[in-house]
Each structure stands twice: as structure tokens, then as C-alpha cells.
Short mmCIF file of C-alpha atoms in Angstrom, two decimals:
data_model
loop_
_atom_site.label_atom_id
_atom_site.label_comp_id
_atom_site.label_asym_id
_atom_site.label_seq_id
_atom_site.Cartn_x
_atom_site.Cartn_y
_atom_site.Cartn_z
CA MET A 1 103.51 112.29 128.44
CA LYS A 2 106.51 110.50 127.04
CA VAL A 3 105.16 108.36 124.20
CA LEU A 4 107.02 105.56 122.44
CA ILE A 5 105.69 104.74 118.97
CA LEU A 6 106.60 101.39 117.44
CA THR A 7 105.67 100.89 113.80
CA ASN A 8 106.82 99.85 110.34
CA LEU A 9 104.49 102.49 108.86
CA PHE A 10 106.68 105.57 108.86
CA PRO A 11 108.91 107.37 106.34
CA SER A 12 112.58 106.46 106.39
CA PRO A 13 115.64 107.13 104.24
CA TRP A 14 114.98 103.72 102.70
CA LEU A 15 111.27 104.40 102.05
CA PRO A 16 110.93 108.20 102.18
CA HIS A 17 107.33 108.27 100.89
CA ARG A 18 105.96 105.63 103.23
CA ALA A 19 102.81 106.26 105.30
CA PRO A 20 102.42 110.05 105.05
CA PHE A 21 99.31 109.79 107.24
CA ASN A 22 101.40 108.56 110.18
CA ARG A 23 104.03 111.22 109.56
CA GLN A 24 101.36 113.91 109.70
CA GLN A 25 99.68 112.49 112.79
CA PHE A 26 102.80 111.74 114.81
CA THR A 27 104.53 115.07 114.10
CA ARG A 28 101.39 116.85 115.32
CA LEU A 29 101.26 114.60 118.38
CA ALA A 30 104.87 115.57 119.09
CA ALA A 31 103.72 119.17 119.51
CA LEU A 32 101.66 118.03 122.51
CA HIS A 33 103.85 115.34 124.06
CA GLU A 34 107.40 114.05 124.06
CA VAL A 35 107.23 111.53 121.22
CA GLU A 36 109.87 109.07 120.07
CA VAL A 37 109.27 106.90 117.00
CA ILE A 38 111.19 103.68 116.50
CA ALA A 39 110.39 102.59 112.97
CA GLY A 40 111.09 99.14 111.63
CA VAL A 41 112.76 98.99 108.21
CA GLY A 42 112.52 95.64 106.43
CA PHE A 43 115.93 94.16 105.79
CA ARG A 44 115.28 93.90 102.05
CA ASP A 45 114.59 97.65 101.84
CA TRP A 46 117.62 98.32 104.02
CA LEU A 47 119.87 96.25 101.75
CA ARG A 48 118.71 98.24 98.70
CA GLY A 49 120.18 101.37 100.25
CA ARG A 50 118.93 104.84 101.04
CA ARG A 51 116.61 106.52 98.56
CA GLY A 52 116.11 109.96 100.08
CA GLU A 53 115.70 111.90 103.28
CA PRO A 54 112.11 112.41 104.48
CA ALA A 55 111.16 115.73 106.04
CA LEU A 56 110.62 114.89 109.71
CA GLU A 57 111.11 118.15 111.57
CA GLY A 58 109.91 118.34 115.15
CA ILE A 59 109.93 114.64 115.99
CA LYS A 60 112.55 112.22 117.26
CA VAL A 61 112.88 109.19 114.97
CA ASP A 62 115.13 106.14 115.12
CA TYR A 63 115.25 103.13 112.82
CA VAL A 64 115.62 99.42 113.47
CA VAL A 65 116.43 96.91 110.75
CA SER A 66 113.72 94.28 110.92
CA TRP A 67 114.90 90.77 110.07
CA TYR A 68 112.37 88.08 109.19
CA LEU A 69 111.69 85.17 106.84
CA PRO A 70 109.91 86.57 103.77
CA VAL A 71 106.51 85.04 102.96
CA LEU A 72 107.09 81.90 105.02
CA LEU A 73 106.08 81.57 108.67
CA ARG A 74 104.30 84.93 108.93
CA ARG A 75 103.13 83.95 112.40
CA LEU A 76 106.78 84.22 113.48
CA HIS A 77 107.17 87.79 112.22
CA PRO A 78 106.25 89.33 115.62
CA ALA A 79 109.03 87.33 117.26
CA PHE A 80 111.51 88.42 114.59
CA TRP A 81 110.37 92.05 115.01
CA LEU A 82 110.73 91.82 118.78
CA ALA A 83 114.19 90.23 118.56
CA SER A 84 115.35 92.88 116.07
CA LEU A 85 114.05 95.64 118.34
CA LEU A 86 115.54 94.30 121.58
CA LEU A 87 118.93 93.44 120.09
CA GLN A 88 119.32 96.88 118.53
CA ARG A 89 117.53 99.15 121.01
CA GLY A 90 116.81 97.07 124.12
CA LEU A 91 118.93 99.14 126.51
CA ARG A 92 117.34 102.39 125.38
CA LEU A 93 113.86 100.93 125.83
CA ARG A 94 114.69 99.81 129.34
CA THR A 95 116.19 103.11 130.48
CA SER A 96 114.00 105.73 128.76
CA SER A 97 111.05 105.83 131.19
CA TYR A 98 108.23 105.97 128.67
CA ASP A 99 104.67 106.53 129.90
CA CYS A 100 103.00 104.47 127.18
CA ILE A 101 103.46 102.69 123.87
CA LEU A 102 101.53 103.35 120.68
CA ALA A 103 101.91 100.57 118.11
CA SER A 104 100.71 101.48 114.63
CA TRP A 105 99.73 98.30 112.70
CA ALA A 106 98.44 95.23 114.48
CA HIS A 107 100.65 92.46 113.08
CA PRO A 108 103.53 92.14 113.63
CA ASP A 109 104.01 95.57 115.24
CA GLY A 110 101.20 95.44 117.79
CA VAL A 111 101.85 91.83 118.73
CA GLY A 112 105.54 92.52 119.34
CA ALA A 113 104.71 95.73 121.20
CA ALA A 114 102.50 93.75 123.61
CA TRP A 115 105.59 91.87 124.73
CA VAL A 116 107.52 95.14 125.13
CA SER A 117 104.61 96.59 127.11
CA ARG A 118 104.70 93.69 129.57
CA TRP A 119 108.49 93.88 129.83
CA LEU A 120 108.49 97.60 130.60
CA GLY A 121 105.29 97.56 132.68
CA ILE A 122 103.66 100.39 130.74
CA PRO A 123 100.30 100.59 128.93
CA LEU A 124 99.86 99.79 125.27
CA VAL A 125 97.59 101.33 122.64
CA VAL A 126 97.40 99.66 119.22
CA LYS A 127 96.30 101.62 116.16
CA VAL A 128 94.83 99.53 113.34
CA HIS A 129 94.56 100.68 109.73
CA GLY A 130 92.87 98.09 107.52
CA ASN A 131 94.74 95.14 106.07
CA ASP A 132 96.39 94.40 109.41
CA ILE A 133 92.90 93.35 110.53
CA ASN A 134 91.12 92.61 107.23
CA VAL A 135 93.90 90.40 105.88
CA ALA A 136 96.55 89.52 108.48
CA ALA A 137 94.17 88.86 111.36
CA ALA A 138 91.91 86.83 109.06
CA ASP A 139 94.61 84.16 109.09
CA PRO A 140 93.79 81.90 112.09
CA ALA A 141 97.31 81.82 113.54
CA ARG A 142 97.94 85.52 113.17
CA GLY A 143 94.39 86.32 114.27
CA ARG A 144 95.01 84.51 117.57
CA GLN A 145 98.18 86.54 118.07
CA VAL A 146 96.35 89.80 117.43
CA SER A 147 93.54 88.74 119.76
CA LYS A 148 96.05 88.02 122.53
CA ALA A 149 97.72 91.38 121.96
CA PHE A 150 94.34 93.10 122.19
CA GLY A 151 93.93 91.44 125.57
CA GLN A 152 97.09 93.24 126.66
CA CYS A 153 95.96 96.61 125.25
CA ARG A 154 94.46 99.37 127.28
CA ARG A 155 92.91 100.84 124.13
CA VAL A 156 92.67 100.12 120.42
CA VAL A 157 92.40 102.95 117.91
CA ALA A 158 90.54 102.14 114.68
CA VAL A 159 90.31 104.43 111.67
CA SER A 160 86.70 103.41 110.92
CA ARG A 161 83.62 101.97 112.61
CA ALA A 162 83.79 98.91 110.36
CA LEU A 163 87.32 98.21 111.52
CA ALA A 164 86.35 98.82 115.14
CA ALA A 165 83.66 96.13 114.91
CA LYS A 166 86.24 93.61 113.69
CA CYS A 167 88.57 94.55 116.55
CA ARG A 168 85.81 93.96 119.08
CA ALA A 169 85.16 90.56 117.50
CA LEU A 170 88.84 89.81 118.08
CA GLY A 171 88.48 90.62 121.77
CA ALA A 172 89.36 94.30 122.03
CA GLU A 173 87.42 95.74 124.98
CA ARG A 174 87.94 99.46 124.44
CA VAL A 175 88.04 100.68 120.85
CA ASP A 176 88.15 104.36 119.92
CA VAL A 177 87.23 105.32 116.35
CA ILE A 178 89.44 108.17 115.18
CA TYR A 179 89.27 109.13 111.51
CA ASN A 180 92.46 110.37 109.88
CA GLY A 181 92.77 114.01 108.94
CA VAL A 182 93.57 116.14 105.91
CA ASP A 183 96.19 118.86 105.60
CA THR A 184 93.95 121.55 104.11
CA SER A 185 96.92 123.85 103.61
CA LEU A 186 97.84 121.46 100.78
CA PHE A 187 94.63 119.71 99.82
CA ALA A 188 92.05 122.33 98.91
CA PRO A 189 90.47 123.68 95.72
CA SER A 190 92.71 126.11 93.90
CA PRO A 191 91.37 129.62 93.20
CA ALA A 192 91.65 128.84 89.50
CA ASP A 193 89.02 126.12 89.82
CA GLY A 194 86.26 128.68 90.10
CA ARG A 195 82.95 128.12 91.84
CA GLY A 196 81.02 125.34 90.12
CA GLN A 197 83.42 125.05 87.16
CA GLU A 198 83.66 121.53 85.68
CA ARG A 199 86.52 119.68 83.99
CA ASP A 200 86.30 119.12 80.24
CA PRO A 201 84.27 115.88 79.84
CA ARG A 202 85.86 115.37 76.39
CA ALA A 203 89.29 114.76 77.96
CA PRO A 204 88.58 113.34 81.43
CA VAL A 205 91.45 112.26 83.67
CA ILE A 206 91.00 109.31 86.03
CA LEU A 207 93.62 109.39 88.77
CA PHE A 208 94.69 106.43 90.91
CA VAL A 209 96.97 107.16 93.87
CA GLY A 210 98.49 104.36 95.92
CA ASN A 211 100.47 101.15 95.81
CA LEU A 212 100.33 99.44 92.44
CA LEU A 213 99.01 96.11 93.63
CA ALA A 214 96.24 93.77 92.54
CA SER A 215 94.66 94.09 95.99
CA LYS A 216 94.24 97.82 95.37
CA GLY A 217 92.05 97.06 92.37
CA CYS A 218 94.58 98.30 89.81
CA PHE A 219 93.81 95.50 87.35
CA ASP A 220 90.06 96.01 87.83
CA LEU A 221 90.59 99.62 86.85
CA LEU A 222 92.52 98.60 83.73
CA GLU A 223 89.79 96.14 82.76
CA ALA A 224 87.21 98.92 83.13
CA MET A 225 89.06 101.31 80.82
CA PRO A 226 88.13 99.76 77.43
CA MET A 227 84.45 99.99 78.38
CA LEU A 228 84.89 103.58 79.55
CA LEU A 229 86.80 104.53 76.38
CA GLU A 230 83.85 103.40 74.25
CA ARG A 231 81.84 106.23 75.83
CA HIS A 232 84.67 108.69 76.47
CA PRO A 233 87.38 108.13 73.82
CA GLY A 234 89.49 110.96 75.20
CA ALA A 235 89.68 109.55 78.72
CA ARG A 236 93.09 109.02 80.28
CA LEU A 237 94.08 106.93 83.28
CA VAL A 238 97.01 108.05 85.43
CA PHE A 239 98.59 105.75 88.02
CA ALA A 240 100.51 107.70 90.69
CA GLY A 241 102.51 105.35 92.85
CA SER A 242 104.82 102.36 92.72
CA GLY A 243 104.53 98.71 93.55
CA SER A 244 105.44 95.18 92.60
CA ASP A 245 102.65 94.90 90.03
CA ARG A 246 103.82 97.88 87.96
CA PRO A 247 105.37 95.73 85.17
CA ARG A 248 102.30 93.50 84.94
CA LEU A 249 100.02 96.53 84.74
CA GLY A 250 102.01 97.88 81.81
CA ARG A 251 101.81 94.56 79.99
CA ARG A 252 98.08 94.26 80.64
CA ALA A 253 97.43 97.78 79.34
CA ALA A 254 99.27 96.85 76.16
CA SER A 255 97.31 93.60 75.76
CA LEU A 256 94.05 95.53 76.15
CA ALA A 257 95.24 97.97 73.45
CA ILE A 258 94.83 100.94 75.81
CA ALA A 259 98.49 101.71 76.52
CA SER A 260 98.18 105.11 74.84
CA SER A 261 95.43 106.03 77.32
CA VAL A 262 97.33 104.89 80.43
CA SER A 263 100.32 106.60 82.03
CA PHE A 264 102.44 105.80 85.06
CA ALA A 265 103.58 108.86 86.99
CA GLY A 266 105.62 106.95 89.57
CA THR A 267 105.85 107.94 93.20
CA ILE A 268 104.84 111.54 93.81
CA GLU A 269 105.85 113.66 96.79
CA HIS A 270 102.89 114.05 99.12
CA ALA A 271 102.57 117.79 98.49
CA GLY A 272 102.71 117.13 94.75
CA LEU A 273 99.55 115.02 94.85
CA ALA A 274 97.26 118.00 95.45
CA PRO A 275 97.72 119.56 91.96
CA LEU A 276 97.14 116.15 90.37
CA MET A 277 93.95 115.69 92.36
CA ARG A 278 92.68 119.15 91.49
CA ALA A 279 93.33 118.53 87.79
CA ALA A 280 91.66 115.11 87.78
CA SER A 281 88.06 114.58 86.74
CA VAL A 282 87.78 111.77 89.28
CA VAL A 283 90.04 110.02 91.79
CA CYS A 284 89.45 106.26 91.72
CA LEU A 285 90.41 103.72 94.38
CA PRO A 286 88.86 100.30 93.62
CA SER A 287 90.53 98.44 96.52
CA HIS A 288 89.46 94.97 97.59
CA SER A 289 89.83 95.88 101.27
CA GLU A 290 90.54 99.12 103.13
CA GLY A 291 90.34 100.96 106.41
CA VAL A 292 89.78 104.61 105.54
CA PRO A 293 92.27 105.61 102.82
CA ASN A 294 93.57 109.15 103.15
CA VAL A 295 93.76 109.51 99.39
CA LEU A 296 89.95 109.71 99.26
CA LEU A 297 89.78 112.29 102.06
CA GLU A 298 92.46 114.38 100.35
CA ALA A 299 90.79 114.13 96.93
CA MET A 300 87.47 115.28 98.37
CA ALA A 301 89.19 118.14 100.19
CA CYS A 302 90.41 119.26 96.75
CA GLY A 303 86.80 119.27 95.55
CA THR A 304 87.32 116.26 93.29
CA PRO A 305 84.66 113.53 93.18
CA VAL A 306 85.74 109.96 93.89
CA VAL A 307 84.83 106.49 92.69
CA ALA A 308 85.72 103.76 95.15
CA THR A 309 84.68 100.35 96.35
CA SER A 310 82.18 99.88 99.13
CA VAL A 311 84.61 98.15 101.48
CA GLY A 312 85.84 98.79 105.01
CA GLY A 313 85.27 102.31 106.25
CA ILE A 314 84.93 103.90 102.79
CA PRO A 315 81.09 104.11 102.96
CA GLU A 316 81.47 105.98 106.26
CA VAL A 317 83.38 108.86 104.67
CA VAL A 318 82.12 109.12 101.06
CA PRO A 319 78.57 110.55 100.91
CA PRO A 320 76.52 110.45 97.68
CA HIS A 321 77.23 114.09 96.94
CA ALA A 322 80.99 113.40 96.86
CA GLY A 323 81.28 110.23 94.82
CA ILE A 324 80.00 106.83 93.73
CA LEU A 325 80.71 103.49 95.41
CA VAL A 326 80.69 100.09 93.71
CA GLU A 327 81.31 96.52 94.76
CA PRO A 328 84.94 95.32 94.49
CA ARG A 329 86.19 93.19 91.59
CA GLN A 330 83.47 94.45 89.23
CA PRO A 331 85.14 96.17 86.24
CA ALA A 332 81.84 96.72 84.37
CA ALA A 333 80.25 98.43 87.37
CA LEU A 334 83.44 100.43 87.83
CA ALA A 335 83.30 101.60 84.21
CA ASP A 336 79.67 102.64 84.63
CA ALA A 337 80.48 104.59 87.81
CA LEU A 338 83.41 106.34 86.18
CA GLY A 339 81.29 107.26 83.16
CA GLU A 340 78.52 108.61 85.37
CA THR A 341 81.00 110.60 87.45
CA ILE A 342 82.55 112.16 84.37
CA ALA A 343 79.16 113.10 82.96
CA ARG A 344 77.59 114.41 86.17
CA ARG A 345 77.76 118.02 87.26
CA TRP A 346 79.18 117.99 90.81
CA ASP A 347 79.03 120.65 93.49
CA ARG A 348 82.77 120.81 94.07
CA ASP A 349 82.46 123.36 96.85
CA ALA A 350 80.27 120.94 98.82
CA ILE A 351 82.71 118.09 98.17
CA ALA A 352 85.63 120.23 99.36
CA ALA A 353 83.76 121.29 102.49
CA HIS A 354 83.06 117.66 103.35
CA GLY A 355 86.69 116.62 102.84
CA ALA A 356 87.97 119.55 104.90
CA GLY A 357 85.82 118.34 107.81
CA PHE A 358 88.41 115.64 108.52
CA ARG A 359 90.82 117.74 110.56
CA TRP A 360 94.21 116.66 111.87
CA SER A 361 93.71 118.93 114.88
CA THR A 362 90.63 116.94 115.91
CA ASN A 363 92.36 113.66 115.17
CA VAL A 364 95.39 114.43 117.33
CA GLU A 365 93.27 115.75 120.20
CA GLN A 366 91.33 112.48 120.19
CA LEU A 367 94.49 110.37 119.97
CA SER A 368 96.06 112.33 122.82
CA ALA A 369 92.94 111.73 124.94
CA THR A 370 93.10 108.00 124.18
CA LEU A 371 96.75 107.77 125.21
CA LEU A 372 96.10 109.71 128.41
CA ALA A 373 93.13 107.47 129.23
CA ALA A 374 95.34 104.40 128.77
CA VAL A 375 97.95 105.81 131.17
CA VAL A 376 95.33 106.70 133.79
CA GLU A 377 93.59 103.32 133.52
CA HIS A 378 96.92 101.52 133.82
CA ALA A 379 97.91 103.52 136.91
CA SER A 380 94.52 102.91 138.50
CA ALA A 381 94.74 99.18 137.83
CA ARG A 382 98.19 98.98 139.40
CA ALA A 383 97.03 100.93 142.46
CA THR A 384 94.07 98.61 143.05
CA GLY A 385 95.92 95.40 142.24
CA ARG A 386 93.89 94.63 139.11
CA ARG A 387 95.40 93.66 135.75
CA ALA A 388 98.27 96.02 135.13
#
């Protein structure tokens, strides 16, 4: 098949570390089909200039500058995205004879892609990740737009059962649950770990990987640290990532008098995360909402236990033998879970085996089957005169 992917979630020279899960999935899909990615780059990122060249061998990628009104009138963002796409790449879209469209992220990407799908007369599949449904679609105006786009879809791909249920509530008729995968050539226990060997509980390292935002629970984690340090004075918290709340996090660590126990590693290359995860005592992700974050799958594949919040699809992928789940926005409970995780003796081989069970090969086979089903259903509908 010739597959067009429309998304803002893809690495670019302006955001080279963006969405490594989509990079991994789409490059593997390109080994099975002719895949072209048109990635939207927000105009503010574009104006800041290029920051690096992502490694994107084996896949055709083009970029469109996405113009929109920041913050205000979010319900108009799909129209801005569509206008940006058509003005910059409209002729190519019309003449390229794609078999189907895969839109990754429901709003604005999926909503705009629904219009492109109707214009080109080809089937649409929308892949949803988490906050595009948990947050964006929770807004009444944007939720109606997503619901209408789902009515245009042949299939919706959700990364968890919890997310799939929300998509069905929004009117999606056919939802396929496809969990993301793990690159086990990178994320695996190192031979030096040794079977059953534990990290030194006197100097435990708590690792956070992701965007430094309040919605990711970063401040909850900071608030938990003084309580944890009472029990484990040698504990150290490492934030790996970047985000708009980085300055505030630094100030809050100072005000809590824990700055010496907190470090900010900045954005780390994807391959460079594996050694950090292997060295950590625990990987913590206390998000307020999620789909299924790859950071947890990758940490478990390294044999590292996790502490996370019981939101979205996280309970579906973190069994009791691999970590501890807590309610969001509960720093005291988070501190207790971190302390228990540090003190407990974990079977790291069993954790690694569980994490390695999330295979990209399985993921891409399932995604390919979903896309093919959408094309077949669309052709059948056109042949019988039903909704095309």
C-alpha cells in the first residue's frame, strides 16, 4: 500500500527528539509499505531555527509549517492545520495516489485529516495516544470535532484499552488496541547487571524521563522527595527531558531545600536513555493522564522497576511484579511507593521479560493489518454504494 501519514508527532530538524515511538513505528511500517510522512512543525518551533538532524533512514519525510493562534481558539486549530497543509503541499496530495491516510494524534491532526480524506476519497485511520483524547477531546467543542472525525474514520487505533473505551464513547465504531513496542536491541538488561543483583539502597537513583510539565507530575515528584529523603538520605532524583516548567522545577527544588539531591540532565538521545534506566533504582512517571507511555515499557525492558500513576492504560501494562502504582497528585503516596520500591528485592529478570514482550514487530504487523482492513472496507463500501 501507499500510506500517507499526517502528524505533528514526529522528529524534525526543529524538534529532533520528538516522538521517538512514532519514529520507530513508522520506519518499521515503511519496510512493509510505501510510506510518506508529512509532519507538521509549529511555527514557533520553526522560527527558533533548526536544532539538529534526526536519524530517519528508510522513510520519506516532508515538513509543513503549521500556523495557528497560540492558546486562543483551539477549536480552530484543525482548520489552521488543514490550510497550512493544503497551501504548502496541496498539489502533491492531489496527485500522489495514496491508498489510505494514517493520522497520528486526534486533534488537530485527525480532524484535519478527515477533511483531506474526504477530498481525496481515500480511507482514514486515526491513531490516538492519550492527551489528544483525555484532554483535548474533553473540551466540548474539540470533542465534537473529534467525534465527527471518528465518524469519517474507517478505523481508530488506540494504544490502550482505556483509551479505546473513550474513543467508542466519542462515536468510533471500529477501534483496534495496539500497544507500542520496545526496541530490545537498546532497552535490555546489561550483562554487568548480573542475575538478581540489586542497586545500592544507600544511594538510590530515581529517574524521570519525559517532558518537564506539571501535567506529567513533575512537581508531585519534587514534593515527594523531602519525605523520601527522611528515609533514604542518599537518594537522588534525576530529571531527563526538557519542558516549559524546567525553571519552576529548579526554583521549587531550591525552596524545598533539596536542590543538592535533584539534577536536570536535559534532553537525552533515545539510545542514551537505556544506560540511565539500567543504572536507576526506579523509573518514576507520576503523570496526571496518559495513554501507554513508552518510557515505562522501555524501563521494564531494562529490568528496572517503575513507580507510576494508575491512569489511562498504565495499569494494563505494569503488573505488580514490575512496579507500584499510585493515585495521581498524591505526593505522600508517591514517596511511600518510591521508598517501598527502593527497599524491595525485585526479580529484574522477570521485569525485563515482561517489558520485552511489547514487540515492535507485533505492533507493526497489527497496524499494517488495520490499514489494509480500512482500505478493503472502503473499497467494498464504494462498490456497494454505501458510505465511502
